[in-house]
Amino acid sequence: SAGRRIERLEEELRRAIRVRDEFLSIASHELKTPITALRLQLQLTRRGVNPETNLMPSAPKLAAILDLATRQTDRLMHLIEDLLDVARIESGKLDYCFEAVNLTDLCEDVLARFTEQRYVPQMIAGEPGAAPLIVYCDGSRVEQVLINFLTNAFKYGGNKAAEVRVSRNEENFLISVRDFGLGIAKEKQQAIFDRFERAISYEYISGLGLGLYIAKQIAEAHGGRISLRSALGEGSEFTFEIPARRAAS
């Protein structure tokens, strides 16, 4: 009936407003945190500089301050880039550059970067002597999806190393990341691919809740999809499926 449709629309509107308000609260906190840390590091550096005596902080101390400031800047840039990507998606202007990419090499490169940050995911090798997995895709966007998977595994994985697997079946190329952490309740599994949603809303876990939404749009732009297997207390496994018809000739 018309009355029920109106009630349903009103409930959807109320939920949209709640999601928006929660996102604005999270976004203001997430953007403010690295800026506050960066400002503190600059203040500490300035206090250590005496123009009258030409005294400066020691080289190790200055290097440590600059390293921390750089990490906070990188975090801020990542948050801003996620917001820009959502705006590009909504306007249909998220660009892609498709080319032949070796998926195994791509994944190994990404994992090497995480290893440098002292988080060491485990690469599960394919069969010895197997042919390279070459697919026609946007390598930088595929990297973005894998980085999102690994970042989530780091956040929610209970300090346990994630497993990364690259494979192919008859229909798809598969990039999977499995963690051994908290897991995701069944009723939340669909919603986490929406904008501004997070698997768990613990205050100590950072993020805008945009990563999986962006990853889903990237997967769909490749003609693929993202699948999830998870249960509370048993960890999660995210898989990016790229149709094998995109194999480079």
PDB file of C-alpha atoms in Angstrom:
ATOM      1  CA  SER A   1       0.000   0.000   0.000  1.00  0.00           C
ATOM      2  CA  ALA A   2       1.005   3.643  -0.352  1.00  0.00           C
ATOM      3  CA  GLY A   3       1.227   3.999   3.416  1.00  0.00           C
ATOM      4  CA  ARG A   4       3.715   1.151   3.720  1.00  0.00           C
ATOM      5  CA  ARG A   5       5.822   2.509   0.859  1.00  0.00           C
ATOM      6  CA  ILE A   6       5.965   5.875   2.581  1.00  0.00           C
ATOM      7  CA  GLU A   7       6.982   4.237   5.877  1.00  0.00           C
ATOM      8  CA  ARG A   8       9.706   2.255   4.089  1.00  0.00           C
ATOM      9  CA  LEU A   9      11.013   5.388   2.360  1.00  0.00           C
ATOM     10  CA  GLU A  10      10.989   7.270   5.652  1.00  0.00           C
ATOM     11  CA  GLU A  11      12.974   4.474   7.339  1.00  0.00           C
ATOM     12  CA  GLU A  12      15.495   4.434   4.464  1.00  0.00           C
ATOM     13  CA  LEU A  13      15.850   8.194   4.769  1.00  0.00           C
ATOM     14  CA  ARG A  14      16.400   7.969   8.532  1.00  0.00           C
ATOM     15  CA  ARG A  15      19.050   5.285   8.007  1.00  0.00           C
ATOM     16  CA  ALA A  16      20.773   7.380   5.322  1.00  0.00           C
ATOM     17  CA  ILE A  17      20.875  10.328   7.714  1.00  0.00           C
ATOM     18  CA  ARG A  18      22.302   8.135  10.513  1.00  0.00           C
ATOM     19  CA  VAL A  19      24.972   6.755   8.176  1.00  0.00           C
ATOM     20  CA  ARG A  20      25.840  10.264   6.979  1.00  0.00           C
ATOM     21  CA  ASP A  21      26.087  11.654  10.502  1.00  0.00           C
ATOM     22  CA  GLU A  22      28.228   8.725  11.650  1.00  0.00           C
ATOM     23  CA  PHE A  23      30.486   9.138   8.637  1.00  0.00           C
ATOM     24  CA  LEU A  24      30.933  12.866   9.247  1.00  0.00           C
ATOM     25  CA  SER A  25      31.887  12.118  12.845  1.00  0.00           C
ATOM     26  CA  ILE A  26      34.363   9.401  11.798  1.00  0.00           C
ATOM     27  CA  ALA A  27      35.784  11.499   8.950  1.00  0.00           C
ATOM     28  CA  SER A  28      36.406  14.516  11.148  1.00  0.00           C
ATOM     29  CA  HIS A  29      38.236  12.301  13.646  1.00  0.00           C
ATOM     30  CA  GLU A  30      40.218  10.386  11.018  1.00  0.00           C
ATOM     31  CA  LEU A  31      41.329  13.546   9.214  1.00  0.00           C
ATOM     32  CA  LYS A  32      42.102  15.415  12.415  1.00  0.00           C
ATOM     33  CA  THR A  33      44.242  12.653  13.946  1.00  0.00           C
ATOM     34  CA  PRO A  34      47.161  12.732  11.445  1.00  0.00           C
ATOM     35  CA  ILE A  35      47.021  16.529  11.261  1.00  0.00           C
ATOM     36  CA  THR A  36      47.268  16.766  15.062  1.00  0.00           C
ATOM     37  CA  ALA A  37      50.202  14.335  15.126  1.00  0.00           C
ATOM     38  CA  LEU A  38      51.950  16.180  12.307  1.00  0.00           C
ATOM     39  CA  ARG A  39      51.492  19.527  14.052  1.00  0.00           C
ATOM     40  CA  LEU A  40      52.913  18.073  17.274  1.00  0.00           C
ATOM     41  CA  GLN A  41      56.012  16.799  15.476  1.00  0.00           C
ATOM     42  CA  LEU A  42      56.573  20.205  13.877  1.00  0.00           C
ATOM     43  CA  GLN A  43      56.185  21.911  17.250  1.00  0.00           C
ATOM     44  CA  LEU A  44      58.690  19.538  18.856  1.00  0.00           C
ATOM     45  CA  THR A  45      61.156  20.155  16.052  1.00  0.00           C
ATOM     46  CA  ARG A  46      60.745  23.913  16.345  1.00  0.00           C
ATOM     47  CA  ARG A  47      61.360  23.836  20.090  1.00  0.00           C
ATOM     48  CA  GLY A  48      64.629  22.027  19.495  1.00  0.00           C
ATOM     49  CA  VAL A  49      65.899  24.715  17.136  1.00  0.00           C
ATOM     50  CA  ASN A  50      67.667  27.703  18.707  1.00  0.00           C
ATOM     51  CA  PRO A  51      68.413  30.401  16.101  1.00  0.00           C
ATOM     52  CA  GLU A  52      70.703  32.276  18.498  1.00  0.00           C
ATOM     53  CA  THR A  53      73.042  29.353  19.158  1.00  0.00           C
ATOM     54  CA  ASN A  54      72.445  27.395  15.929  1.00  0.00           C
ATOM     55  CA  LEU A  55      71.564  24.349  18.050  1.00  0.00           C
ATOM     56  CA  MET A  56      69.512  21.607  16.350  1.00  0.00           C
ATOM     57  CA  PRO A  57      68.063  18.274  17.463  1.00  0.00           C
ATOM     58  CA  SER A  58      70.450  15.377  17.005  1.00  0.00           C
ATOM     59  CA  ALA A  59      70.387  13.667  13.629  1.00  0.00           C
ATOM     60  CA  PRO A  60      68.757  10.437  14.964  1.00  0.00           C
ATOM     61  CA  LYS A  61      66.082  12.402  16.802  1.00  0.00           C
ATOM     62  CA  LEU A  62      65.388  14.604  13.798  1.00  0.00           C
ATOM     63  CA  ALA A  63      65.206  11.551  11.528  1.00  0.00           C
ATOM     64  CA  ALA A  64      62.698   9.885  13.858  1.00  0.00           C
ATOM     65  CA  ILE A  65      60.519  13.014  13.933  1.00  0.00           C
ATOM     66  CA  LEU A  66      60.603  13.331  10.147  1.00  0.00           C
ATOM     67  CA  ASP A  67      59.796   9.634   9.671  1.00  0.00           C
ATOM     68  CA  LEU A  68      56.741   9.943  11.915  1.00  0.00           C
ATOM     69  CA  ALA A  69      55.643  13.119  10.152  1.00  0.00           C
ATOM     70  CA  THR A  70      55.978  11.372   6.795  1.00  0.00           C
ATOM     71  CA  ARG A  71      53.807   8.456   7.951  1.00  0.00           C
ATOM     72  CA  GLN A  72      51.120  10.831   9.154  1.00  0.00           C
ATOM     73  CA  THR A  73      51.241  12.698   5.847  1.00  0.00           C
ATOM     74  CA  ASP A  74      50.900   9.403   3.960  1.00  0.00           C
ATOM     75  CA  ARG A  75      47.912   8.480   6.113  1.00  0.00           C
ATOM     76  CA  LEU A  76      46.263  11.811   5.417  1.00  0.00           C
ATOM     77  CA  MET A  77      46.904  11.491   1.676  1.00  0.00           C
ATOM     78  CA  HIS A  78      45.370   7.996   1.703  1.00  0.00           C
ATOM     79  CA  LEU A  79      42.213   9.258   3.422  1.00  0.00           C
ATOM     80  CA  ILE A  80      41.879  12.142   0.976  1.00  0.00           C
ATOM     81  CA  GLU A  81      42.464   9.848  -2.018  1.00  0.00           C
ATOM     82  CA  ASP A  82      39.685   7.533  -0.812  1.00  0.00           C
ATOM     83  CA  LEU A  83      37.287  10.474  -0.581  1.00  0.00           C
ATOM     84  CA  LEU A  84      38.288  11.626  -4.067  1.00  0.00           C
ATOM     85  CA  ASP A  85      37.840   8.109  -5.472  1.00  0.00           C
ATOM     86  CA  VAL A  86      34.300   7.961  -4.091  1.00  0.00           C
ATOM     87  CA  ALA A  87      33.545  11.328  -5.713  1.00  0.00           C
ATOM     88  CA  ARG A  88      34.987  10.042  -9.025  1.00  0.00           C
ATOM     89  CA  ILE A  89      32.925   6.856  -8.790  1.00  0.00           C
ATOM     90  CA  GLU A  90      29.727   8.789  -8.121  1.00  0.00           C
ATOM     91  CA  SER A  91      30.398  11.040 -11.131  1.00  0.00           C
ATOM     92  CA  GLY A  92      31.515   8.165 -13.363  1.00  0.00           C
ATOM     93  CA  LYS A  93      35.020   9.610 -13.684  1.00  0.00           C
ATOM     94  CA  LEU A  94      37.177   6.952 -12.045  1.00  0.00           C
ATOM     95  CA  ASP A  95      39.729   6.294 -14.774  1.00  0.00           C
ATOM     96  CA  TYR A  96      41.217   2.917 -15.698  1.00  0.00           C
ATOM     97  CA  CYS A  97      44.251   1.997 -17.772  1.00  0.00           C
ATOM     98  CA  PHE A  98      44.111  -1.632 -18.901  1.00  0.00           C
ATOM     99  CA  GLU A  99      47.265  -3.517 -19.873  1.00  0.00           C
ATOM    100  CA  ALA A 100      48.854  -6.954 -19.553  1.00  0.00           C
ATOM    101  CA  VAL A 101      49.833  -7.566 -15.917  1.00  0.00           C
ATOM    102  CA  ASN A 102      51.542 -10.502 -14.196  1.00  0.00           C
ATOM    103  CA  LEU A 103      49.320 -10.976 -11.140  1.00  0.00           C
ATOM    104  CA  THR A 104      51.888 -12.990  -9.200  1.00  0.00           C
ATOM    105  CA  ASP A 105      54.544 -10.308  -9.630  1.00  0.00           C
ATOM    106  CA  LEU A 106      52.037  -7.603  -8.706  1.00  0.00           C
ATOM    107  CA  CYS A 107      51.077  -9.370  -5.481  1.00  0.00           C
ATOM    108  CA  GLU A 108      54.704 -10.039  -4.539  1.00  0.00           C
ATOM    109  CA  ASP A 109      55.537  -6.345  -5.034  1.00  0.00           C
ATOM    110  CA  VAL A 110      52.666  -5.278  -2.766  1.00  0.00           C
ATOM    111  CA  LEU A 111      53.630  -7.809  -0.105  1.00  0.00           C
ATOM    112  CA  ALA A 112      57.228  -6.569  -0.175  1.00  0.00           C
ATOM    113  CA  ARG A 113      55.971  -3.094   0.717  1.00  0.00           C
ATOM    114  CA  PHE A 114      53.990  -4.431   3.677  1.00  0.00           C
ATOM    115  CA  THR A 115      57.041  -6.379   4.836  1.00  0.00           C
ATOM    116  CA  GLU A 116      59.006  -3.115   4.917  1.00  0.00           C
ATOM    117  CA  GLN A 117      56.334  -1.815   7.337  1.00  0.00           C
ATOM    118  CA  ARG A 118      56.959  -4.794   9.676  1.00  0.00           C
ATOM    119  CA  TYR A 119      53.693  -6.498   8.794  1.00  0.00           C
ATOM    120  CA  VAL A 120      54.530  -9.736   7.000  1.00  0.00           C
ATOM    121  CA  PRO A 121      51.652 -11.407   5.131  1.00  0.00           C
ATOM    122  CA  GLN A 122      52.365 -14.920   3.866  1.00  0.00           C
ATOM    123  CA  MET A 123      52.307 -15.568   0.121  1.00  0.00           C
ATOM    124  CA  ILE A 124      50.891 -18.985  -0.713  1.00  0.00           C
ATOM    125  CA  ALA A 125      52.763 -20.115  -3.825  1.00  0.00           C
ATOM    126  CA  GLY A 126      51.034 -21.729  -6.758  1.00  0.00           C
ATOM    127  CA  GLU A 127      52.077 -24.995  -8.333  1.00  0.00           C
ATOM    128  CA  PRO A 128      55.799 -25.235  -9.170  1.00  0.00           C
ATOM    129  CA  GLY A 129      56.462 -24.504 -12.831  1.00  0.00           C
ATOM    130  CA  ALA A 130      52.986 -23.094 -13.404  1.00  0.00           C
ATOM    131  CA  ALA A 131      52.624 -20.590 -16.237  1.00  0.00           C
ATOM    132  CA  PRO A 132      52.625 -16.899 -15.250  1.00  0.00           C
ATOM    133  CA  LEU A 133      49.176 -15.522 -14.470  1.00  0.00           C
ATOM    134  CA  ILE A 134      48.875 -12.744 -17.050  1.00  0.00           C
ATOM    135  CA  VAL A 135      45.645 -10.747 -17.100  1.00  0.00           C
ATOM    136  CA  TYR A 136      44.481  -7.618 -18.902  1.00  0.00           C
ATOM    137  CA  CYS A 137      43.653  -5.187 -16.093  1.00  0.00           C
ATOM    138  CA  ASP A 138      44.461  -1.860 -14.477  1.00  0.00           C
ATOM    139  CA  GLY A 139      47.430  -2.903 -12.360  1.00  0.00           C
ATOM    140  CA  SER A 140      47.334   0.131 -10.067  1.00  0.00           C
ATOM    141  CA  ARG A 141      43.640  -0.418  -9.297  1.00  0.00           C
ATOM    142  CA  VAL A 142      44.172  -4.134  -8.674  1.00  0.00           C
ATOM    143  CA  GLU A 143      46.976  -3.141  -6.285  1.00  0.00           C
ATOM    144  CA  GLN A 144      44.540  -0.775  -4.570  1.00  0.00           C
ATOM    145  CA  VAL A 145      42.120  -3.642  -3.939  1.00  0.00           C
ATOM    146  CA  LEU A 146      44.877  -5.925  -2.609  1.00  0.00           C
ATOM    147  CA  ILE A 147      46.209  -3.178  -0.341  1.00  0.00           C
ATOM    148  CA  ASN A 148      42.707  -2.682   1.038  1.00  0.00           C
ATOM    149  CA  PHE A 149      42.374  -6.405   1.731  1.00  0.00           C
ATOM    150  CA  LEU A 150      45.754  -6.488   3.488  1.00  0.00           C
ATOM    151  CA  THR A 151      45.059  -3.313   5.466  1.00  0.00           C
ATOM    152  CA  ASN A 152      41.812  -4.824   6.745  1.00  0.00           C
ATOM    153  CA  ALA A 153      43.619  -8.069   7.588  1.00  0.00           C
ATOM    154  CA  PHE A 154      46.128  -6.033   9.591  1.00  0.00           C
ATOM    155  CA  LYS A 155      43.372  -4.132  11.430  1.00  0.00           C
ATOM    156  CA  TYR A 156      41.094  -7.055  12.191  1.00  0.00           C
ATOM    157  CA  GLY A 157      43.470 -10.020  12.036  1.00  0.00           C
ATOM    158  CA  GLY A 158      44.461 -10.155  15.686  1.00  0.00           C
ATOM    159  CA  ASN A 159      48.182  -9.597  14.943  1.00  0.00           C
ATOM    160  CA  LYS A 160      48.314 -12.815  12.934  1.00  0.00           C
ATOM    161  CA  ALA A 161      49.879 -12.829   9.467  1.00  0.00           C
ATOM    162  CA  ALA A 162      47.398 -12.993   6.614  1.00  0.00           C
ATOM    163  CA  GLU A 163      47.607 -15.549   3.814  1.00  0.00           C
ATOM    164  CA  VAL A 164      47.648 -14.286   0.222  1.00  0.00           C
ATOM    165  CA  ARG A 165      46.875 -16.609  -2.659  1.00  0.00           C
ATOM    166  CA  VAL A 166      46.918 -15.939  -6.414  1.00  0.00           C
ATOM    167  CA  SER A 167      45.360 -18.580  -8.646  1.00  0.00           C
ATOM    168  CA  ARG A 168      43.204 -19.280 -11.666  1.00  0.00           C
ATOM    169  CA  ASN A 169      40.266 -21.549 -12.354  1.00  0.00           C
ATOM    170  CA  GLU A 170      38.365 -22.095 -15.602  1.00  0.00           C
ATOM    171  CA  GLU A 171      36.437 -18.852 -15.271  1.00  0.00           C
ATOM    172  CA  ASN A 172      38.457 -16.407 -13.164  1.00  0.00           C
ATOM    173  CA  PHE A 173      41.777 -15.164 -11.930  1.00  0.00           C
ATOM    174  CA  LEU A 174      41.613 -15.063  -8.137  1.00  0.00           C
ATOM    175  CA  ILE A 175      43.434 -12.902  -5.574  1.00  0.00           C
ATOM    176  CA  SER A 176      42.507 -13.978  -2.054  1.00  0.00           C
ATOM    177  CA  VAL A 177      43.513 -12.605   1.343  1.00  0.00           C
ATOM    178  CA  ARG A 178      42.629 -14.608   4.432  1.00  0.00           C
ATOM    179  CA  ASP A 179      43.021 -13.365   7.997  1.00  0.00           C
ATOM    180  CA  PHE A 180      42.593 -15.249  11.268  1.00  0.00           C
ATOM    181  CA  GLY A 181      41.012 -12.528  13.348  1.00  0.00           C
ATOM    182  CA  LEU A 182      37.615 -11.394  14.531  1.00  0.00           C
ATOM    183  CA  GLY A 183      35.487 -12.432  11.590  1.00  0.00           C
ATOM    184  CA  ILE A 184      32.364 -10.656  10.363  1.00  0.00           C
ATOM    185  CA  ALA A 185      28.815 -11.410  11.445  1.00  0.00           C
ATOM    186  CA  LYS A 186      26.654 -12.790   8.644  1.00  0.00           C
ATOM    187  CA  GLU A 187      24.164  -9.934   8.896  1.00  0.00           C
ATOM    188  CA  LYS A 188      26.976  -7.398   8.337  1.00  0.00           C
ATOM    189  CA  GLN A 189      28.641  -9.087   5.376  1.00  0.00           C
ATOM    190  CA  GLN A 190      26.598  -7.404   2.650  1.00  0.00           C
ATOM    191  CA  ALA A 191      26.542  -3.970   4.275  1.00  0.00           C
ATOM    192  CA  ILE A 192      30.338  -3.621   4.542  1.00  0.00           C
ATOM    193  CA  PHE A 193      30.516  -3.073   0.774  1.00  0.00           C
ATOM    194  CA  ASP A 194      28.358   0.047   1.113  1.00  0.00           C
ATOM    195  CA  ARG A 195      29.831   3.497   1.496  1.00  0.00           C
ATOM    196  CA  PHE A 196      30.905   4.531   4.998  1.00  0.00           C
ATOM    197  CA  GLU A 197      30.418   1.050   6.462  1.00  0.00           C
ATOM    198  CA  ARG A 198      33.006  -0.743   8.598  1.00  0.00           C
ATOM    199  CA  ALA A 199      33.032  -4.393   9.575  1.00  0.00           C
ATOM    200  CA  ILE A 200      33.381  -3.430  13.235  1.00  0.00           C
ATOM    201  CA  SER A 201      32.743   0.001  14.698  1.00  0.00           C
ATOM    202  CA  TYR A 202      35.310  -0.193  17.482  1.00  0.00           C
ATOM    203  CA  GLU A 203      36.684   3.264  18.193  1.00  0.00           C
ATOM    204  CA  TYR A 204      40.272   2.033  18.258  1.00  0.00           C
ATOM    205  CA  ILE A 205      40.059   0.729  14.667  1.00  0.00           C
ATOM    206  CA  SER A 206      40.650   3.542  12.199  1.00  0.00           C
ATOM    207  CA  GLY A 207      39.272   4.063   8.710  1.00  0.00           C
ATOM    208  CA  LEU A 208      36.541   5.876   6.827  1.00  0.00           C
ATOM    209  CA  GLY A 209      34.695   2.733   5.751  1.00  0.00           C
ATOM    210  CA  LEU A 210      35.260   3.480   2.053  1.00  0.00           C
ATOM    211  CA  GLY A 211      37.852   0.881   1.061  1.00  0.00           C
ATOM    212  CA  LEU A 212      35.585  -2.088   0.334  1.00  0.00           C
ATOM    213  CA  TYR A 213      33.055   0.123  -1.445  1.00  0.00           C
ATOM    214  CA  ILE A 214      35.828   1.364  -3.746  1.00  0.00           C
ATOM    215  CA  ALA A 215      37.189  -2.179  -4.157  1.00  0.00           C
ATOM    216  CA  LYS A 216      33.751  -3.410  -5.211  1.00  0.00           C
ATOM    217  CA  GLN A 217      33.475  -0.685  -7.871  1.00  0.00           C
ATOM    218  CA  ILE A 218      36.959  -1.545  -9.181  1.00  0.00           C
ATOM    219  CA  ALA A 219      36.062  -5.235  -9.378  1.00  0.00           C
ATOM    220  CA  GLU A 220      32.871  -4.480 -11.283  1.00  0.00           C
ATOM    221  CA  ALA A 221      34.776  -2.222 -13.706  1.00  0.00           C
ATOM    222  CA  HIS A 222      36.914  -5.283 -14.512  1.00  0.00           C
ATOM    223  CA  GLY A 223      33.795  -7.373 -15.107  1.00  0.00           C
ATOM    224  CA  GLY A 224      34.502  -9.232 -11.884  1.00  0.00           C
ATOM    225  CA  ARG A 225      33.374  -9.254  -8.297  1.00  0.00           C
ATOM    226  CA  ILE A 226      34.529  -9.510  -4.696  1.00  0.00           C
ATOM    227  CA  SER A 227      33.419 -12.478  -2.625  1.00  0.00           C
ATOM    228  CA  LEU A 228      33.629 -12.931   1.134  1.00  0.00           C
ATOM    229  CA  ARG A 229      33.761 -15.975   3.383  1.00  0.00           C
ATOM    230  CA  SER A 230      33.651 -15.221   7.087  1.00  0.00           C
ATOM    231  CA  ALA A 231      32.227 -16.197  10.453  1.00  0.00           C
ATOM    232  CA  LEU A 232      32.569 -14.616  13.869  1.00  0.00           C
ATOM    233  CA  GLY A 233      35.725 -15.809  15.585  1.00  0.00           C
ATOM    234  CA  GLU A 234      36.992 -17.597  12.473  1.00  0.00           C
ATOM    235  CA  GLY A 235      38.524 -14.781  10.455  1.00  0.00           C
ATOM    236  CA  SER A 236      37.664 -13.627   6.944  1.00  0.00           C
ATOM    237  CA  GLU A 237      38.696 -14.362   3.385  1.00  0.00           C
ATOM    238  CA  PHE A 238      38.184 -11.736   0.682  1.00  0.00           C
ATOM    239  CA  THR A 239      38.623 -12.751  -2.953  1.00  0.00           C
ATOM    240  CA  PHE A 240      38.907 -10.488  -6.000  1.00  0.00           C
ATOM    241  CA  GLU A 241      37.670 -12.419  -9.045  1.00  0.00           C
ATOM    242  CA  ILE A 242      38.718 -11.178 -12.512  1.00  0.00           C
ATOM    243  CA  PRO A 243      37.138 -13.010 -15.465  1.00  0.00           C
ATOM    244  CA  ALA A 244      39.610 -15.212 -17.323  1.00  0.00           C
ATOM    245  CA  ARG A 245      38.360 -13.747 -20.588  1.00  0.00           C
ATOM    246  CA  ARG A 246      40.481 -10.738 -19.642  1.00  0.00           C
ATOM    247  CA  ALA A 247      43.615 -12.844 -20.033  1.00  0.00           C
ATOM    248  CA  ALA A 248      46.183 -11.011 -22.127  1.00  0.00           C
ATOM    249  CA  SER A 249      46.702 -12.543 -25.527  1.00  0.00           C
TER     250      SER A 249
END
